[in-house]
mmCIF file of C-alpha atoms in Angstrom:
data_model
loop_
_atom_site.group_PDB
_atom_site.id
_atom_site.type_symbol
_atom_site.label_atom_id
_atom_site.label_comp_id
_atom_site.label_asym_id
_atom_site.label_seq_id
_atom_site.Cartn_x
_atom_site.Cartn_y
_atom_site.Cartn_z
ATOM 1 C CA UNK Y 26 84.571 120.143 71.142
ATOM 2 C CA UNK Y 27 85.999 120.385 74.607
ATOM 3 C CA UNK Y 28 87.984 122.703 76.948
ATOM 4 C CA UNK Y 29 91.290 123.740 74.990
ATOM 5 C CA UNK Y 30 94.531 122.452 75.892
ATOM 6 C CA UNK Y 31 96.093 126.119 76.367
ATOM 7 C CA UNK Y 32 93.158 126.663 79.166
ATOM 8 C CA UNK Y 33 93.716 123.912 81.028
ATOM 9 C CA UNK Y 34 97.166 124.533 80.635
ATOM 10 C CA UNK Y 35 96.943 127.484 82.383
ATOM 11 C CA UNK Y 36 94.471 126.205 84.676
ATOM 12 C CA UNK Y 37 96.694 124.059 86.339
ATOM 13 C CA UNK Y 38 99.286 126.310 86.076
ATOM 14 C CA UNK Y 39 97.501 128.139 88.581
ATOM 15 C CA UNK Y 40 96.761 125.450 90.535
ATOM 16 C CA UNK Y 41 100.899 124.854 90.928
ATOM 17 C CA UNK Y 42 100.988 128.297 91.916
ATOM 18 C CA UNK Y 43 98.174 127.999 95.045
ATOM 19 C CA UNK Y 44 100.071 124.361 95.669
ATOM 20 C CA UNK Y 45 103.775 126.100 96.078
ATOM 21 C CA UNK Y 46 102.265 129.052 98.029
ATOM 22 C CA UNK Y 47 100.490 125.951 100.609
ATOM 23 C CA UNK Y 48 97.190 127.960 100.099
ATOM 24 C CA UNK Y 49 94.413 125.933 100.661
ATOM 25 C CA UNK Y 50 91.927 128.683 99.792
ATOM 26 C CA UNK Y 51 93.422 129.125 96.507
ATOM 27 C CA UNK Y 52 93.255 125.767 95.353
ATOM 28 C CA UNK Y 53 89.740 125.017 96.786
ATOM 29 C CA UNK Y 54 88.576 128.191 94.700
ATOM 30 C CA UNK Y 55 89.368 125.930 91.374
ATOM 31 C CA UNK Y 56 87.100 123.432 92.783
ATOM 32 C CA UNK Y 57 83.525 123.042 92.198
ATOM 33 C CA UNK Y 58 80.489 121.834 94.383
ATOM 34 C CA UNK Y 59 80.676 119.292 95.082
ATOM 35 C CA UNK Y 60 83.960 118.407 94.627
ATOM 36 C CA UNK Y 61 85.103 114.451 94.771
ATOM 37 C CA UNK Y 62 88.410 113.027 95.813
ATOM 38 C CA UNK Y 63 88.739 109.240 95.261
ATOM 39 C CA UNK Y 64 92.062 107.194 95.424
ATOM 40 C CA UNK Y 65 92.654 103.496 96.291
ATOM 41 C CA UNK Y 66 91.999 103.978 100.103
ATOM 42 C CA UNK Y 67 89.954 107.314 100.129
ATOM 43 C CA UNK Y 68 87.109 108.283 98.465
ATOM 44 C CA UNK Y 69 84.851 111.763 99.422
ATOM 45 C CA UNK Y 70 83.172 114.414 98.474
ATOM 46 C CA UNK Y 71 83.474 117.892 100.031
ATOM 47 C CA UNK Y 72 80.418 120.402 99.589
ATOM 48 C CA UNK Y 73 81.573 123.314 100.980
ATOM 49 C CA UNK Y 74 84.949 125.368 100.032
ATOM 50 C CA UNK Y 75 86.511 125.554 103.703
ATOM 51 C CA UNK Y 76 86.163 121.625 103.985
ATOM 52 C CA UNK Y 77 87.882 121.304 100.437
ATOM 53 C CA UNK Y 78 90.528 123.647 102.050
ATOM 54 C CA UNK Y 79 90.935 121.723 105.176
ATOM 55 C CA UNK Y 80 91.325 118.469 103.389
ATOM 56 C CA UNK Y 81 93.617 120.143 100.482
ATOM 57 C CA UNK Y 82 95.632 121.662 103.608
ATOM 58 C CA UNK Y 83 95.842 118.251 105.783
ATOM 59 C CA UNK Y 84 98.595 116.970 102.851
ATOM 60 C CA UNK Y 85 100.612 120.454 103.647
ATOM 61 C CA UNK Y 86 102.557 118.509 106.609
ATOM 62 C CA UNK Y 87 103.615 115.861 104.528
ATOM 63 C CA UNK Y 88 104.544 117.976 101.425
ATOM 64 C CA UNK Y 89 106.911 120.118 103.546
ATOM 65 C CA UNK Y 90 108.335 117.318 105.280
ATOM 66 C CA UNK Y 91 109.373 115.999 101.699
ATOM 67 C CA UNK Y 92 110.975 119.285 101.111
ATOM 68 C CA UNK Y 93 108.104 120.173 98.205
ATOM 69 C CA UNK Y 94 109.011 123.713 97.143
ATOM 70 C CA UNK Y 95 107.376 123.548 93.429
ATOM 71 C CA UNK Y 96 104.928 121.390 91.754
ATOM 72 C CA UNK Y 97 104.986 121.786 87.736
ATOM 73 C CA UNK Y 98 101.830 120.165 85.850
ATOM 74 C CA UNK Y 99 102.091 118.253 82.712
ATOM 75 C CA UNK Y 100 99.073 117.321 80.949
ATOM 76 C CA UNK Y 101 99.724 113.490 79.535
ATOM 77 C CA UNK Y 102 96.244 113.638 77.277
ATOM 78 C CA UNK Y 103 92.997 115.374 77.215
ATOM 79 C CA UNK Y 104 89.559 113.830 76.689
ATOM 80 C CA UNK Y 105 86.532 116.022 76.196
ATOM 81 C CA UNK Y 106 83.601 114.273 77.265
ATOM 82 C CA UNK Y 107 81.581 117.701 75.821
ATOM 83 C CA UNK Y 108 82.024 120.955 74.883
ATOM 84 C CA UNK Y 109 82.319 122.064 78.890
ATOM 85 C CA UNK Y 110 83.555 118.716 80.421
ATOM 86 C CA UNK Y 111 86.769 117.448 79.979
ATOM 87 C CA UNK Y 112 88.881 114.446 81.561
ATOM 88 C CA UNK Y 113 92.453 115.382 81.968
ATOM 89 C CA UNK Y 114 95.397 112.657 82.930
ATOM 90 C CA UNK Y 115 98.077 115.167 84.439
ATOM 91 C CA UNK Y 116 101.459 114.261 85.571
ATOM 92 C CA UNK Y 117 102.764 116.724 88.598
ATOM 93 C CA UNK Y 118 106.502 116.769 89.227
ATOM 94 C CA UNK Y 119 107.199 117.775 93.239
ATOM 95 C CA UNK Y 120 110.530 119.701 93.163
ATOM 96 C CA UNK Y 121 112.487 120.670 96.004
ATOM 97 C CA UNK Y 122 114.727 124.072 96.425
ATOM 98 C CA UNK Y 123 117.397 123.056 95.051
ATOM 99 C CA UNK Y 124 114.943 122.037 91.782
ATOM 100 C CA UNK Y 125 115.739 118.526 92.428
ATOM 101 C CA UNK Y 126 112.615 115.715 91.537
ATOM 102 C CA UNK Y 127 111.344 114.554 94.587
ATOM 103 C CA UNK Y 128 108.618 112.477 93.296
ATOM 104 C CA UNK Y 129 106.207 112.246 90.248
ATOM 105 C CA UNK Y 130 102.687 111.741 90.412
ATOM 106 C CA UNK Y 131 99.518 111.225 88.163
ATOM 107 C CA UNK Y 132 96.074 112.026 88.389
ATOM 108 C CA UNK Y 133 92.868 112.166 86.696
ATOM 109 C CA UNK Y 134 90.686 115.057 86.903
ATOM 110 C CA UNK Y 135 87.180 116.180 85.630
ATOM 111 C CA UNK Y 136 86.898 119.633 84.591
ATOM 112 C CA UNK Y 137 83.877 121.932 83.835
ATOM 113 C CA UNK Y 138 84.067 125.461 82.404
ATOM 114 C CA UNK Y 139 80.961 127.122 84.478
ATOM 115 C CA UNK Y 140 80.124 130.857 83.874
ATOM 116 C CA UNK Y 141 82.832 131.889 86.539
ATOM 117 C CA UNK Y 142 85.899 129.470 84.818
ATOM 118 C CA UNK Y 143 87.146 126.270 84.889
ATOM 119 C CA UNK Y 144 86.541 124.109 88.017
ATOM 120 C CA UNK Y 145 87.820 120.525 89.332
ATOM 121 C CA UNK Y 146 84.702 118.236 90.259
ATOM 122 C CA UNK Y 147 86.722 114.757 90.642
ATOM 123 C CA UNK Y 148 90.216 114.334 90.667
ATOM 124 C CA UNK Y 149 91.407 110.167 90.726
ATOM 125 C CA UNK Y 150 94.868 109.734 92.504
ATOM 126 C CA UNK Y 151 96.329 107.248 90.428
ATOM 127 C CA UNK Y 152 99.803 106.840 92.454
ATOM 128 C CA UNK Y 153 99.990 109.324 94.782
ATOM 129 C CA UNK Y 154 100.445 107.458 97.978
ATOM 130 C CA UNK Y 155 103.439 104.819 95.995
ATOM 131 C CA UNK Y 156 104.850 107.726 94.861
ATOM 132 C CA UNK Y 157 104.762 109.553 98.445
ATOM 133 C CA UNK Y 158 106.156 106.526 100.087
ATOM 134 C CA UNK Y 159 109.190 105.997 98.130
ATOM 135 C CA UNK Y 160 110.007 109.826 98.507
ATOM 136 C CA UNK Y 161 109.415 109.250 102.090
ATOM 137 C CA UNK Y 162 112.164 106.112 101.914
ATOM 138 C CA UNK Y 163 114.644 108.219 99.663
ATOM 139 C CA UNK Y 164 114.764 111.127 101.577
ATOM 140 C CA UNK Y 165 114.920 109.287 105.378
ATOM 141 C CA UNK Y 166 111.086 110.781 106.292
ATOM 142 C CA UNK Y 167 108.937 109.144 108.664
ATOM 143 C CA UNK Y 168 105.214 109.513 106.880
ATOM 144 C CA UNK Y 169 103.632 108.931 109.998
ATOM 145 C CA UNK Y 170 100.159 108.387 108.182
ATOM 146 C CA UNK Y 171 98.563 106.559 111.018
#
């Protein structure tokens, strides 16, 4: 029961790829409709694919800023809720050219495999912001999040 590991392995694998590449289209193209974001201080849902670009793309700034050059995925655990929908706790590891660690971060997602492939409906950011702030004081970058 449930999506298999080695798909959503390679899921997200793609999803690193569209990330290092800063293309907004890509990633929103793993999404589904509608498709929920929901952290501490956020929370929305996006019902078309060019507003899950633009709000996928408004993070861009900051990544670059930080020096973000590669994100690697590592799924922590799997949990299929049925045989289509799956919760997956995923660790993602911003490197920078020099494949240094910038920062770690964790999320939660919800997957679906629809007809067309796997798609992102909610993803949780556990630690995002913590973890973007101390990258921000280790590396001397003004977040300017205001």
């Amino acid at each position: 029961m449930g999506i298999e590991e080695q798909r959503l392995s390679e899921f997200f694998d793609r999803y690193a790829e569209a990330l290092r590449a800063f293309d907004a289209e890509a990633t929103a193209r793993l999404w589904g409709l509608p498709g929920m974001l929901i952290t501490d201080d956020f929370a929305g849902a996006l019902e078309s694919r060019a507003d899950l670009a633009d709000a996928l793309a408004s993070s861009y700034p900051l990544y670059r800023r930080l020096g973000l050059d590669s994100a690697v995925p590592e799924i922590r655990a799997i949990s299929a809720l049925t045989d289509r929908i799956s919760t997956v706790r995923l660790r993602w590891s911003y490197l920078d050219d020099a494949d240094e660690l910038i920062v770690t971060s964790d999320y939660e997602y919800l997957v679906r495999d629809d007809a067309d492939g796997l798609h992102i409906y909610l993803a949780v950011g556990i630690d995002e912001m913590d973890a973007l702030r101390r990258a921000a004081v280790a590396r001397d970058v003004d977040l300017d999040l205001g």
